[in-house]
mmCIF file of C-alpha atoms in Angstrom:
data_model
loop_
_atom_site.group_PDB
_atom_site.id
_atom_site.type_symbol
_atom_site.label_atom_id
_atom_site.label_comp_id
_atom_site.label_asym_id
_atom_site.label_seq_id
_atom_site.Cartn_x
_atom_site.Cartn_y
_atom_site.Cartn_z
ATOM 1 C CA UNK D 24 -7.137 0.749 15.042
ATOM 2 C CA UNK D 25 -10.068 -1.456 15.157
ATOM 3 C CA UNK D 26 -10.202 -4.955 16.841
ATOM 4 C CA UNK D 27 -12.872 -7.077 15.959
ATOM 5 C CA UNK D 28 -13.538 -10.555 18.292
ATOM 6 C CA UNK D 29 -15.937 -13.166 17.068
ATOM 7 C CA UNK D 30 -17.242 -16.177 19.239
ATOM 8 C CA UNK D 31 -17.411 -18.768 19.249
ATOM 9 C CA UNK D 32 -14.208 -20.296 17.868
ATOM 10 C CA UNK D 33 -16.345 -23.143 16.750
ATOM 11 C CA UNK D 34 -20.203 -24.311 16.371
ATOM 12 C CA UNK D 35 -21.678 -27.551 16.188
ATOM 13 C CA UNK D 36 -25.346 -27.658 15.445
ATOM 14 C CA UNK D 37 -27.631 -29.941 14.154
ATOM 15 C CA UNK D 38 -29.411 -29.887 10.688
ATOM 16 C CA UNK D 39 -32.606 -27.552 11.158
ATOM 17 C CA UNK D 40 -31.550 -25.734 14.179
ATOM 18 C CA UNK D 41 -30.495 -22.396 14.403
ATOM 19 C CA UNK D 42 -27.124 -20.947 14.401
ATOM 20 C CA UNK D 43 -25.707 -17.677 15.875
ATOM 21 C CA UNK D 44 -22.297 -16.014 15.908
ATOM 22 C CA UNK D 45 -21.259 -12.799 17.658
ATOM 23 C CA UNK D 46 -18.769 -9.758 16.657
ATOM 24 C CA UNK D 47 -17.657 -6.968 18.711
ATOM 25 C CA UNK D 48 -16.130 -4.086 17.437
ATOM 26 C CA UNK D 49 -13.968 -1.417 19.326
ATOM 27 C CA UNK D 50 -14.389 1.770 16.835
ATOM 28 C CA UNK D 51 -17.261 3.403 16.835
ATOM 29 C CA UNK D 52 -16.400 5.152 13.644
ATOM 30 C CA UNK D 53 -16.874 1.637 11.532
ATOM 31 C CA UNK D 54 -20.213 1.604 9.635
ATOM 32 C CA UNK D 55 -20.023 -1.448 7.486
ATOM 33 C CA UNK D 56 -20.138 -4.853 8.773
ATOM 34 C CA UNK D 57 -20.398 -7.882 6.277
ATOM 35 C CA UNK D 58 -20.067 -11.453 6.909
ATOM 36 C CA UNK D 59 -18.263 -14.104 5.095
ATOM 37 C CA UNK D 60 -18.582 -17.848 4.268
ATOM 38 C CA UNK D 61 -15.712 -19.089 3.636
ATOM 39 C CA UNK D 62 -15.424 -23.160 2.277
ATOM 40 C CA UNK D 63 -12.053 -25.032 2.081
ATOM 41 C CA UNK D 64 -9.562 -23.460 -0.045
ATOM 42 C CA UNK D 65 -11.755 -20.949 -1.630
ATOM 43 C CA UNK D 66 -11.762 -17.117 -1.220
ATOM 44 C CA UNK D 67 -14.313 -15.379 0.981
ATOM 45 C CA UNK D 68 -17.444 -15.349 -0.422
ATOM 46 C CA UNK D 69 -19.765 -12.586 1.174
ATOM 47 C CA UNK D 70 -23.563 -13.637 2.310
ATOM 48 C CA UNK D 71 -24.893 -10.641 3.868
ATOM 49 C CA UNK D 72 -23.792 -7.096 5.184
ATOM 50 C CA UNK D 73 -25.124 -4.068 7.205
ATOM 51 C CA UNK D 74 -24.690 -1.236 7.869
ATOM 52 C CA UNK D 75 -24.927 1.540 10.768
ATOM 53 C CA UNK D 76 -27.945 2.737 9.380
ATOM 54 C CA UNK D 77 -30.016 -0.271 10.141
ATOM 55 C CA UNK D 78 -30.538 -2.443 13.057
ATOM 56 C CA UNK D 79 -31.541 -5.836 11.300
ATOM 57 C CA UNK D 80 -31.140 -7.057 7.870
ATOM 58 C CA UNK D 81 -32.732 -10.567 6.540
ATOM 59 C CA UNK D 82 -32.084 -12.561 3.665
ATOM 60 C CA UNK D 83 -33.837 -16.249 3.663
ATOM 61 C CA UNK D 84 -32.206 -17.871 6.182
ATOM 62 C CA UNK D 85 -30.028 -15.591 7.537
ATOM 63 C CA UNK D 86 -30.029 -12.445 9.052
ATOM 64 C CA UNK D 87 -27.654 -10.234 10.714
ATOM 65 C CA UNK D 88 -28.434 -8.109 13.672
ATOM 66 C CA UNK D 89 -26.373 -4.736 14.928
ATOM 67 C CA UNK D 90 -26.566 -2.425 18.053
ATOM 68 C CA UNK D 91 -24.065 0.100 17.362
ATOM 69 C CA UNK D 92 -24.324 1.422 21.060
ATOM 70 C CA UNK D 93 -23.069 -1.961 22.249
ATOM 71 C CA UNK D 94 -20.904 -2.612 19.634
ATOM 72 C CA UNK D 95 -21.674 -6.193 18.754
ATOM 73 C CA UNK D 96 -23.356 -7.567 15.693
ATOM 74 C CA UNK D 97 -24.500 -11.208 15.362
ATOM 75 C CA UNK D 98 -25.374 -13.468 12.268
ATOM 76 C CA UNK D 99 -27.934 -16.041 12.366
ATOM 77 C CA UNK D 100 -28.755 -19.224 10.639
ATOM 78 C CA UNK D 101 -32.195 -20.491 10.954
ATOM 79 C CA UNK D 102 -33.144 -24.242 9.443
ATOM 80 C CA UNK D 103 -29.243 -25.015 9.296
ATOM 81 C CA UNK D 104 -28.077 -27.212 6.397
ATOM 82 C CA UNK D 105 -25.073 -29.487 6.015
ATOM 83 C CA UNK D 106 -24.214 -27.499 3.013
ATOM 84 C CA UNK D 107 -24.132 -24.448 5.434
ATOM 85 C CA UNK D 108 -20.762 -25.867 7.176
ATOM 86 C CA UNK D 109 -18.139 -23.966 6.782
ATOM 87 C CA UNK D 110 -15.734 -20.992 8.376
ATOM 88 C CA UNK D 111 -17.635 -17.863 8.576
ATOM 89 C CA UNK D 112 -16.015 -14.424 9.315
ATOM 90 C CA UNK D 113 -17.301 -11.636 10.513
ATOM 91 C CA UNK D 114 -15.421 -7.774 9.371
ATOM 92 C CA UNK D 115 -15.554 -4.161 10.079
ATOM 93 C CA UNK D 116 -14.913 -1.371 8.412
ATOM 94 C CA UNK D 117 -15.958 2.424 7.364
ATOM 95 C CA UNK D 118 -17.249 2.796 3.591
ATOM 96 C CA UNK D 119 -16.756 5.778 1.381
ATOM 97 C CA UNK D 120 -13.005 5.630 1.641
ATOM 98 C CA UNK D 121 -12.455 1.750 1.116
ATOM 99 C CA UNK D 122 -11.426 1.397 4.743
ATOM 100 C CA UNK D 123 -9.115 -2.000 4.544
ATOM 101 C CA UNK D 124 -11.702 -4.354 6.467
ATOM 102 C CA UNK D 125 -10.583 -5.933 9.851
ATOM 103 C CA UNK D 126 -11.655 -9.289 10.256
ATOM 104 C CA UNK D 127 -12.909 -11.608 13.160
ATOM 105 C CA UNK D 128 -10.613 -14.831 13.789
ATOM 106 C CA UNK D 129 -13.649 -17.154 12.205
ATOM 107 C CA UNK D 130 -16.315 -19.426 13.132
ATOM 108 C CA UNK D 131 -16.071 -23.567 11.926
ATOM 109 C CA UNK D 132 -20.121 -24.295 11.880
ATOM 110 C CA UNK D 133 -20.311 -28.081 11.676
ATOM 111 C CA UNK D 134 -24.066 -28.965 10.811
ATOM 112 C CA UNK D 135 -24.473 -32.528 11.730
ATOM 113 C CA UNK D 136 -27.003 -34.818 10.127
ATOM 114 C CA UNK G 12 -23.208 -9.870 -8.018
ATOM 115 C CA UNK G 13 -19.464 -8.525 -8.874
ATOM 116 C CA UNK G 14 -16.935 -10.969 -10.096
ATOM 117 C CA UNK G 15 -13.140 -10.820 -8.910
ATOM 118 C CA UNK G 16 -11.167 -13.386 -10.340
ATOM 119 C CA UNK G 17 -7.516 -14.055 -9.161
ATOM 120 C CA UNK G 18 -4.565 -16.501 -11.364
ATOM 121 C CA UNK G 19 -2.979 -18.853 -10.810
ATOM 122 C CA UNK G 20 -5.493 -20.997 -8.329
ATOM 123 C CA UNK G 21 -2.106 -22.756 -7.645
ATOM 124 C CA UNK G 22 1.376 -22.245 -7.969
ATOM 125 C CA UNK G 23 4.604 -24.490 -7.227
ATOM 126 C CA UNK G 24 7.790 -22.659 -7.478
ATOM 127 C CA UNK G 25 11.763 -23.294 -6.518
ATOM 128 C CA UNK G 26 12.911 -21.681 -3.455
ATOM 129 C CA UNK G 27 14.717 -18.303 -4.614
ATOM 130 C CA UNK G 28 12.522 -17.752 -7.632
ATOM 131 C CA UNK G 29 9.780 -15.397 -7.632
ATOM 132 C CA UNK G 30 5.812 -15.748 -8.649
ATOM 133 C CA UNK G 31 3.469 -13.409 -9.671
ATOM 134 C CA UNK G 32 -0.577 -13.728 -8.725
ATOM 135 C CA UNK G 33 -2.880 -11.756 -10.422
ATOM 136 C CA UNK G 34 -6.358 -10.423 -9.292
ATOM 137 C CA UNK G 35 -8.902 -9.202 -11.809
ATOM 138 C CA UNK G 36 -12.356 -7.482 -11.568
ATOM 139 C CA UNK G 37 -14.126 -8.336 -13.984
ATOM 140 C CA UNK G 38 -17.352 -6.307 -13.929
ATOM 141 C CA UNK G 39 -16.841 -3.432 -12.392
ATOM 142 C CA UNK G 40 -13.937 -1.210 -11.816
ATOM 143 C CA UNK G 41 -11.682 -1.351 -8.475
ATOM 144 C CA UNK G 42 -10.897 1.921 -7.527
ATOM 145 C CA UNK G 43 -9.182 0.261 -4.506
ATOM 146 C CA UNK G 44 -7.631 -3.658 -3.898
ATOM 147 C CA UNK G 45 -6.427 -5.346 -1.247
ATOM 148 C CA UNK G 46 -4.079 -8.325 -0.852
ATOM 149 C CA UNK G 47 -4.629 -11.123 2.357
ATOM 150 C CA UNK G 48 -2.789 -13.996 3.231
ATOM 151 C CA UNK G 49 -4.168 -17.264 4.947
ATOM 152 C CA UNK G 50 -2.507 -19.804 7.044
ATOM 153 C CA UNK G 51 -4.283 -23.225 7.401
ATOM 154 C CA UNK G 52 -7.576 -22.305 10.157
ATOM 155 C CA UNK G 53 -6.328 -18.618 10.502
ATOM 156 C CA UNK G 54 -8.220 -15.581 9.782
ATOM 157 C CA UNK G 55 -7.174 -13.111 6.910
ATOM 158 C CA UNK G 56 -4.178 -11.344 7.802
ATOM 159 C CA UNK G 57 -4.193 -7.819 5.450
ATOM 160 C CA UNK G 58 -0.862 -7.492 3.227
ATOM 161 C CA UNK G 59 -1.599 -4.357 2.022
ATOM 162 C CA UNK G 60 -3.922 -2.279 0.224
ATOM 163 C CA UNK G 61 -3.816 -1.056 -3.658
ATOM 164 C CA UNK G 62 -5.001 2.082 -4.938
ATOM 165 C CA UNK G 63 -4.846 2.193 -9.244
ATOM 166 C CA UNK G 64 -2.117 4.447 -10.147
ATOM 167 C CA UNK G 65 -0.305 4.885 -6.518
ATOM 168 C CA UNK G 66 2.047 2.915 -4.479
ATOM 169 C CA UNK G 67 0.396 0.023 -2.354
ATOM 170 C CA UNK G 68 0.107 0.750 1.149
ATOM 171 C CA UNK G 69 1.986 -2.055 3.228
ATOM 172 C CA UNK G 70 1.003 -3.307 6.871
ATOM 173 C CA UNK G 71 3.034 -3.426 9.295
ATOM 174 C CA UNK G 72 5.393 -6.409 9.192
ATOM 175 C CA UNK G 73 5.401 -7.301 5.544
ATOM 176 C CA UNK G 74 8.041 -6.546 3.568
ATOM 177 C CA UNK G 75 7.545 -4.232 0.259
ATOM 178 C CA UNK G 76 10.642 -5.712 -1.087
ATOM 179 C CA UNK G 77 9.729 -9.143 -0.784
ATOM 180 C CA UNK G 78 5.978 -8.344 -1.294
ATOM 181 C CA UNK G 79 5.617 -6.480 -4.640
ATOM 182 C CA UNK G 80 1.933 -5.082 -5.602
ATOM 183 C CA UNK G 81 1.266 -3.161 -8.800
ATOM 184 C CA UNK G 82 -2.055 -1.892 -9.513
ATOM 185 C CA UNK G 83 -1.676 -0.425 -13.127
ATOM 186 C CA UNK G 84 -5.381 -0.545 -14.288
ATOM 187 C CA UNK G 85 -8.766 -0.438 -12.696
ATOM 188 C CA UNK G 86 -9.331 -3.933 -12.935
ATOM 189 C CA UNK G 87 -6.012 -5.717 -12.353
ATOM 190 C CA UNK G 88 -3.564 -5.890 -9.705
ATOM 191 C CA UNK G 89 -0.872 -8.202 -9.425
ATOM 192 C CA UNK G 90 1.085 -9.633 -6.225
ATOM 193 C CA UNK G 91 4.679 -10.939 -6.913
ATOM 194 C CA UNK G 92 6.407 -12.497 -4.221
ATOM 195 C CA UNK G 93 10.298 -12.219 -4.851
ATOM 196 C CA UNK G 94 12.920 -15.276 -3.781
ATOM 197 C CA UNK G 95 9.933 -16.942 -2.522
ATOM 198 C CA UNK G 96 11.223 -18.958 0.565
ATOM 199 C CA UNK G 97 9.445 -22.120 2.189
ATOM 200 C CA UNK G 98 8.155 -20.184 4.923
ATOM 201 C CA UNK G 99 5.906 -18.135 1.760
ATOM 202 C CA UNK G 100 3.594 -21.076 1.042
ATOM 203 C CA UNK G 101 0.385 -20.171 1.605
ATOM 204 C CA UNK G 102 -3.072 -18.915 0.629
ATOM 205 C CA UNK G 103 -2.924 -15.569 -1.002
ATOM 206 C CA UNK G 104 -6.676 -13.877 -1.649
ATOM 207 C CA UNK G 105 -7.019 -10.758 -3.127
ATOM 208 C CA UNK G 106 -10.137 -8.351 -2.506
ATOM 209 C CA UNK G 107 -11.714 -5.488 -4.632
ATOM 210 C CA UNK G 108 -13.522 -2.128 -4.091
ATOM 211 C CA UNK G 109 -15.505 -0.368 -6.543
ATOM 212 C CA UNK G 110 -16.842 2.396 -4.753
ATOM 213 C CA UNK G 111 -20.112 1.764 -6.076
ATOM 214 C CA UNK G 112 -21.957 0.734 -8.927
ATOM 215 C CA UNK G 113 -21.834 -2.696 -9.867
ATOM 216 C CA UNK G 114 -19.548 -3.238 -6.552
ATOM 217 C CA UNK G 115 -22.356 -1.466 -4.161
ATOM 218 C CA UNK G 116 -19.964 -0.001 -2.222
ATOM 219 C CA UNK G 117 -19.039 -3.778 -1.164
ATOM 220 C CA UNK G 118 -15.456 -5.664 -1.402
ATOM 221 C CA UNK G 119 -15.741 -8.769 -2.838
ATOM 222 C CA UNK G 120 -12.886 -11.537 -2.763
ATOM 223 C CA UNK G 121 -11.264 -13.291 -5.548
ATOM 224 C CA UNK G 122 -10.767 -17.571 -4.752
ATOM 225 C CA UNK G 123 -7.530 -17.366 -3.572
ATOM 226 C CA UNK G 124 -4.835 -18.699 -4.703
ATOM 227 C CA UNK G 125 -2.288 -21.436 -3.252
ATOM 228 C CA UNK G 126 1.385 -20.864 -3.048
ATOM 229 C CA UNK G 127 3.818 -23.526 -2.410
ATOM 230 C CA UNK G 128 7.168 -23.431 -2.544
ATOM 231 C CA UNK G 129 9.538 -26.120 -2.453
#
């Protein structure tokens, strides 16, 4: 099955710097790869996706990048706020057939005033 | 975008009784849910996946006894954890699929909801 690894484990940046997190992905067969903020004791809530068919994808301040040859896919934070702290997780997973998604362990982004 | 709303936020129940969550789309249909669980700085762990109208699908390791998922409708699927136990308490999030449409092809989560048991 797929195995997805996200690092780092944990990101301290500070407020206006950029932040960037990095996925691999061991089947090549996944296509969809969306990223998740998650704040304390709430669900998931998605911020951007891609998928195979694009390299690059850009929404304000954050973009997510994707070589599918490599197998990695990063997300980026540009002009980081404190209200961007938070776990993020990045997923995998085919679409079409609602493939269950398979999760990174998570990313604690601490911006710091 | 698409709304999934999940009930209670939080639960306290006796040890031995048994609690049922429920997860709701509630603009779009959900051909397709899925049910997580959370421990404190853990990633998602997958329970099992909910198609309307057909058994769930359970992972490996968690128990379909204990673990009971009905998916009657298209827009609401319910988790009911039986004799819940100390060692349940803990963040259950459900997820939906719509297979397009309002959904996009995208899952989106409901806010979770906290289990304790005592």
């Amino acid at each position: 099955g797929e195995n997805v690894e996200q690092h780092p484990s944990t990101l301290s940046v500070q407020e206006g710097d950029s932040a960037v997190i990095k996925c691999t992905y061991s089947d090549s067969a996944s296509n969809y790869f969306p990223w998740y903020k998650q704040e304390l004791g709430k669900g998931p809530q998605l911020i951007i996706d891609i998928r195979s068919n694009v390299g690059e994808k850009k929404d304000q301040r954050i973009a997510v990048t994707l070589n599918k040859t490599a197998k990695h896919f990063s997300l980026h934070i540009t002009e980081t706020q404190p209200e961007d702290s938070a776990v993020y997780f990045c997923a995998a997973s085919t679409t079409g057939t609602a493939s269950k998604l398979t999760f990174g362990t998570g990313t604690r982004l601490q911006v710091t005033l | 975008g698409a709304v999934v709303s999940q009930h209670p936020s939080w639960v306290i129940c006796k040890s031995g009784t048994s609690v049922k969550i429920e997860c709701r789309s509630l603009d779009f249909q959900a051909t397709t849910m899925f049910w997580y669980r959370q421990f404190p700085k853990q990633s998602l762990m997958l329970m099992a996946t909910s198609n309307e109208g057909s058994k769930a699908t359970y992972e490996q390791g968690v128990e379909k006894d204990k673990f009971l998922i009905n998916h009657a409708s298209l827009t609401l699927s319910t988790l009911t954890v039986t004799s819940a136990h100390p060692e349940d308490s803990s963040f259950y999030i459900c997820s939906a699929y719509g297979g397009g449409g309002l959904s996009g092809n995208t899952i989106y989560f409901g806010e979770g909801s906290w289990l304790t048991v005592v």
